[in-house]
XYZ file of N, CA and C in Angstrom:
378
model
N -70.064 -28.206 -16.763
C -70.103 -27.672 -18.163
C -69.592 -27.083 -18.528
N -68.871 -26.303 -20.033
C -68.054 -25.686 -20.949
C -68.615 -24.510 -21.834
N -68.572 -23.365 -21.576
C -68.787 -22.539 -22.741
C -67.658 -21.728 -23.693
N -68.074 -21.510 -24.512
C -66.921 -21.214 -25.446
C -67.507 -19.661 -26.278
N -66.910 -18.748 -26.520
C -67.268 -17.479 -27.244
C -66.281 -17.368 -27.876
N -66.374 -17.152 -29.317
C -65.107 -16.821 -29.333
C -65.235 -15.809 -30.351
N -64.342 -14.299 -30.292
C -64.715 -12.776 -31.160
C -63.668 -12.597 -31.594
N -63.731 -11.461 -32.249
C -62.105 -10.426 -33.098
C -62.366 -11.070 -34.103
N -63.130 -11.520 -35.171
C -62.484 -12.179 -36.557
C -63.461 -10.562 -37.001
N -62.153 -10.916 -38.097
C -62.740 -9.502 -38.890
C -62.848 -9.438 -40.298
N -62.759 -8.785 -41.096
C -62.139 -8.539 -42.603
C -60.480 -8.100 -42.843
N -59.026 -8.796 -43.251
C -58.016 -7.497 -42.881
C -57.573 -8.144 -44.944
N -56.158 -7.167 -44.965
C -55.657 -7.492 -46.007
C -54.577 -8.317 -45.732
N -54.435 -9.022 -47.154
C -53.010 -10.182 -47.285
C -51.620 -9.358 -46.394
N -51.444 -10.306 -45.589
C -50.178 -9.760 -44.566
C -50.759 -9.116 -43.636
N -51.918 -8.734 -43.145
C -52.183 -7.856 -42.351
C -51.881 -9.022 -40.838
N -52.484 -8.466 -39.680
C -52.566 -9.613 -38.902
C -53.878 -9.254 -38.029
N -54.415 -10.166 -36.965
C -55.584 -9.906 -36.409
C -55.264 -11.179 -34.688
N -56.058 -10.536 -33.776
C -55.445 -11.998 -32.613
C -57.393 -11.747 -32.643
N -57.719 -12.762 -32.450
C -59.088 -13.964 -31.636
C -58.973 -14.354 -30.533
N -60.147 -13.958 -29.664
C -60.458 -14.186 -28.265
C -61.502 -15.768 -28.737
N -60.800 -16.274 -26.781
C -62.003 -17.401 -26.955
C -62.185 -16.909 -25.468
N -63.218 -16.723 -24.830
C -63.660 -16.307 -23.729
C -64.491 -18.191 -22.959
N -63.361 -18.508 -21.936
C -63.820 -19.605 -21.646
C -64.736 -19.878 -20.107
N -66.263 -20.288 -19.746
C -66.226 -20.104 -18.768
C -67.021 -21.576 -18.292
N -67.601 -21.622 -16.996
C -67.982 -22.780 -16.783
C -67.226 -23.509 -15.646
N -67.309 -24.795 -15.805
C -66.847 -25.724 -14.469
C -66.167 -26.955 -14.582
N -64.916 -27.138 -13.402
C -63.733 -27.816 -14.303
C -63.080 -27.449 -15.199
N -62.700 -26.031 -15.142
C -61.934 -26.236 -16.406
C -60.814 -27.070 -16.631
N -59.887 -26.074 -15.229
C -58.836 -26.915 -15.301
C -58.242 -28.233 -16.172
N -59.362 -29.070 -15.852
C -59.983 -30.687 -17.278
C -59.742 -30.719 -18.516
N -59.149 -28.493 -18.806
C -59.476 -29.237 -19.879
C -58.716 -28.049 -21.479
N -57.719 -28.798 -22.010
C -57.040 -28.248 -22.937
C -57.780 -27.663 -23.826
N -57.651 -25.940 -24.448
C -57.948 -25.472 -26.051
C -57.667 -25.886 -26.833
N -58.337 -25.402 -27.952
C -57.888 -25.584 -29.637
C -58.523 -24.640 -30.613
N -57.676 -24.079 -31.275
C -58.615 -23.909 -32.016
C -58.159 -24.408 -33.043
N -59.556 -24.238 -34.311
C -60.398 -24.964 -35.593
C -60.496 -24.350 -36.251
N -60.508 -24.385 -37.550
C -61.267 -23.653 -38.191
C -62.009 -24.092 -40.134
N -63.316 -24.037 -40.844
C -63.318 -24.816 -41.095
C -63.738 -23.233 -42.646
N -63.660 -23.431 -43.529
C -64.022 -22.447 -44.937
C -64.945 -23.501 -46.015
N -65.736 -22.901 -46.550
C -66.967 -23.459 -47.131
C -66.032 -24.641 -48.535
N -66.697 -25.384 -48.080
C -66.738 -26.594 -49.220
C -65.123 -27.404 -48.603
N -64.484 -26.857 -47.827
C -63.195 -27.535 -46.817
C -63.632 -28.271 -46.235
N -62.338 -29.347 -45.779
C -62.501 -29.662 -44.096
C -62.280 -29.233 -42.903
N -63.125 -29.394 -41.647
C -62.582 -28.325 -40.635
C -60.531 -29.141 -40.669
N -60.492 -27.602 -39.666
C -58.900 -27.789 -39.595
C -58.430 -27.414 -38.349
N -58.161 -28.492 -37.338
C -57.320 -28.519 -36.409
C -56.494 -27.376 -36.652
N -55.835 -26.067 -35.998
C -54.728 -24.767 -36.403
C -53.753 -25.311 -35.417
N -54.322 -24.838 -33.907
C -53.511 -24.448 -32.775
C -54.061 -25.385 -31.204
N -53.229 -25.705 -30.049
C -53.785 -26.180 -28.857
C -52.991 -25.954 -28.455
N -53.538 -25.538 -26.585
C -52.774 -24.910 -25.501
C -52.934 -25.910 -24.533
N -52.220 -26.365 -23.587
C -52.641 -27.343 -22.647
C -52.359 -26.245 -21.920
N -53.365 -26.746 -20.713
C -53.392 -26.831 -19.340
C -52.636 -27.085 -18.279
N -51.987 -27.811 -18.628
C -51.169 -28.274 -17.458
C -50.014 -27.764 -17.705
N -49.427 -27.471 -18.414
C -48.355 -27.163 -19.065
C -47.585 -25.678 -20.057
N -49.247 -25.259 -20.302
C -49.299 -24.653 -21.132
C -48.620 -24.747 -22.727
N -48.033 -25.895 -22.935
C -47.099 -26.332 -23.839
C -48.099 -26.007 -25.482
N -47.230 -25.920 -26.942
C -48.466 -25.688 -27.602
C -48.428 -26.511 -28.848
N -49.352 -26.893 -29.865
C -48.968 -27.661 -31.426
C -49.758 -26.643 -32.224
N -48.342 -26.598 -33.366
C -49.411 -25.662 -34.661
C -49.581 -26.528 -35.275
N -50.111 -26.450 -36.922
C -50.742 -27.188 -37.341
C -49.377 -26.631 -38.341
N -48.912 -27.052 -39.596
C -47.836 -27.225 -40.282
C -47.936 -25.446 -41.340
N -49.623 -25.501 -41.397
C -50.421 -24.197 -42.567
C -50.412 -22.933 -41.816
N -49.662 -22.915 -40.141
C -49.930 -21.456 -39.547
C -48.300 -21.517 -38.941
N -47.647 -22.947 -38.749
C -46.259 -22.286 -37.612
C -45.114 -21.069 -38.355
N -44.882 -20.216 -37.765
C -44.686 -19.722 -37.755
C -45.035 -18.209 -37.694
N -46.727 -18.231 -38.360
C -47.061 -17.377 -38.420
C -47.957 -17.260 -37.408
N -49.113 -17.972 -36.480
C -49.638 -18.012 -35.715
C -49.629 -17.842 -34.388
N -49.277 -17.579 -33.105
C -49.291 -17.282 -31.643
C -50.475 -17.792 -30.633
N -50.635 -18.916 -30.651
C -51.753 -19.025 -29.287
C -51.318 -18.455 -27.964
N -51.961 -18.738 -26.663
C -51.365 -17.972 -25.728
C -53.014 -18.289 -24.875
N -52.642 -18.058 -23.598
C -54.154 -17.503 -22.570
C -53.670 -17.355 -21.752
N -54.519 -16.207 -21.310
C -54.620 -14.668 -19.625
C -55.435 -15.387 -18.567
N -54.776 -16.883 -17.669
C -55.569 -17.079 -16.492
C -56.410 -16.427 -16.059
N -56.024 -15.039 -15.552
C -56.692 -14.327 -15.210
C -57.922 -13.964 -16.009
N -58.463 -13.900 -16.929
C -59.533 -14.139 -17.424
C -59.860 -15.024 -18.184
N -59.503 -15.770 -17.916
C -59.697 -16.829 -18.198
C -60.726 -17.125 -20.019
N -58.933 -17.053 -20.708
C -59.447 -16.398 -22.220
C -58.139 -17.217 -22.870
N -57.908 -17.287 -24.141
C -57.501 -18.009 -25.052
C -57.033 -16.881 -26.202
N -56.021 -16.796 -26.258
C -55.572 -16.254 -27.651
C -55.314 -16.928 -28.736
N -55.216 -16.254 -30.157
C -54.915 -16.664 -31.598
C -54.616 -15.351 -32.565
N -53.093 -15.515 -31.919
C -52.258 -13.981 -32.664
C -51.605 -14.989 -33.700
N -52.565 -14.317 -34.908
C -52.408 -13.974 -36.634
C -51.742 -13.341 -37.280
N -50.560 -13.489 -37.676
C -50.126 -12.905 -38.828
C -48.929 -13.170 -40.101
N -49.032 -12.041 -40.612
C -48.723 -12.919 -41.758
C -49.966 -13.081 -42.734
N -51.508 -12.726 -42.368
C -52.927 -13.042 -43.467
C -52.504 -14.110 -44.689
N -52.785 -14.523 -45.169
C -53.377 -15.307 -46.269
C -54.883 -15.723 -46.467
N -54.522 -15.502 -47.998
C -56.676 -15.965 -48.914
C -56.230 -16.632 -47.720
N -55.987 -17.688 -48.066
C -56.533 -19.104 -47.607
C -56.429 -18.909 -45.987
N -56.344 -18.018 -45.864
C -56.592 -18.165 -43.930
C -57.823 -18.329 -43.547
N -59.126 -17.093 -44.562
C -59.910 -17.554 -44.531
C -60.908 -18.212 -44.533
N -61.505 -18.309 -42.965
C -62.490 -19.056 -43.116
C -63.280 -18.772 -41.872
N -63.977 -19.489 -40.757
C -64.553 -19.620 -39.607
C -64.219 -19.743 -38.577
N -64.131 -19.424 -37.100
C -62.374 -20.147 -36.555
C -63.542 -20.777 -35.749
N -62.972 -21.539 -35.026
C -63.701 -22.040 -33.626
C -62.290 -22.377 -32.458
N -62.949 -21.957 -31.431
C -62.202 -22.656 -30.038
C -63.060 -23.611 -29.917
N -62.078 -24.820 -29.100
C -63.613 -26.203 -28.362
C -62.042 -26.524 -27.524
N -63.218 -26.847 -26.196
C -62.073 -27.281 -24.769
C -62.501 -28.942 -25.209
N -61.689 -30.238 -24.489
C -61.229 -31.175 -24.438
C -60.634 -31.703 -23.500
N -60.825 -33.362 -22.962
C -60.248 -33.321 -22.300
C -58.725 -34.195 -22.806
N -58.956 -34.724 -24.180
C -57.511 -35.153 -25.289
C -56.510 -34.506 -24.079
N -55.290 -34.250 -24.303
C -53.713 -33.307 -23.440
C -53.689 -32.761 -25.437
N -53.089 -32.011 -25.240
C -52.879 -31.314 -26.714
C -51.655 -31.442 -26.349
N -51.601 -32.406 -27.882
C -50.705 -32.520 -28.879
C -51.136 -32.270 -30.823
N -50.139 -32.453 -31.641
C -50.473 -32.649 -33.025
C -51.999 -33.725 -32.970
N -52.256 -34.804 -32.934
C -52.822 -35.531 -32.199
C -54.244 -35.057 -31.683
N -54.612 -34.107 -31.557
C -55.665 -33.233 -30.675
C -56.116 -32.311 -31.633
N -54.997 -32.039 -32.541
C -55.859 -31.176 -33.953
C -56.373 -31.919 -34.993
N -56.662 -33.103 -35.097
C -56.926 -33.609 -35.838
C -58.069 -34.212 -35.429
N -58.352 -33.575 -34.185
C -59.741 -34.729 -34.354
C -61.598 -34.155 -33.972
N -61.512 -34.571 -35.118
C -63.373 -33.912 -35.419
C -64.158 -34.071 -33.670
N -64.408 -34.547 -32.775
C -65.698 -34.485 -32.019
C -64.455 -34.005 -30.732
N -64.816 -32.974 -30.542
C -64.290 -32.323 -28.907
C -65.749 -32.147 -28.191
N -65.808 -32.441 -27.275
C -66.035 -32.003 -26.000
C -66.938 -30.771 -26.027
N -66.277 -29.581 -26.396
C -67.186 -28.223 -26.637
C -66.725 -27.812 -27.612
N -68.028 -26.207 -28.012
C -67.371 -25.719 -29.573
C -68.146 -24.313 -28.749
N -67.574 -23.237 -30.213
C -68.133 -22.454 -29.450
C -68.784 -22.081 -30.991
N -69.242 -20.840 -30.829
C -70.610 -20.322 -32.660
C -69.121 -20.022 -32.955
N -68.172 -19.910 -32.768
C -67.092 -19.723 -35.274
C -67.616 -17.752 -34.670
N -66.235 -17.454 -35.190
C -65.932 -15.904 -35.821
C -65.280 -15.740 -36.883
N -66.029 -15.257 -37.622
C -65.464 -15.336 -39.363
C -64.470 -14.650 -39.266
N -63.503 -15.068 -40.534
C -62.005 -14.403 -40.853
C -61.950 -14.142 -41.896
N -62.032 -12.986 -42.928
C -62.097 -12.891 -43.902
C -61.027 -11.744 -44.396
N -59.878 -12.803 -45.468
C -58.703 -12.342 -45.455
C -58.825 -11.434 -47.410
N -58.700 -10.566 -47.528
C -59.441 -10.643 -48.524
C -57.836 -10.422 -49.711
N -57.938 -10.339 -50.807
C -56.975 -10.339 -52.039
C -56.677 -9.414 -52.431
């Protein structure tokens, strides 16, 4: 079993920056890649980034490419999402998720993954 807890969501001005954290705990963590997803009211869930447990490779959705960076601190069992140049369109509830599937562009399209956190709210004000 894997547990995921997101934190770091906040209200931020357009153009600002924010770092989200995903604390991962449980057993057999090496078998999971971690991804970040978001969902705004009335919108479909969007996969925005993932990171491979095997080799650290990453993938990003086009909507955040060049602005967001995913990283991990293995000693702390934490995955981060560094968000820069935030836009109002980035406002959403952000989730991290763990799945045995390999991080890829396809991974970001998955709607059903093994484990989800409860989410942390990011609001980018105009």
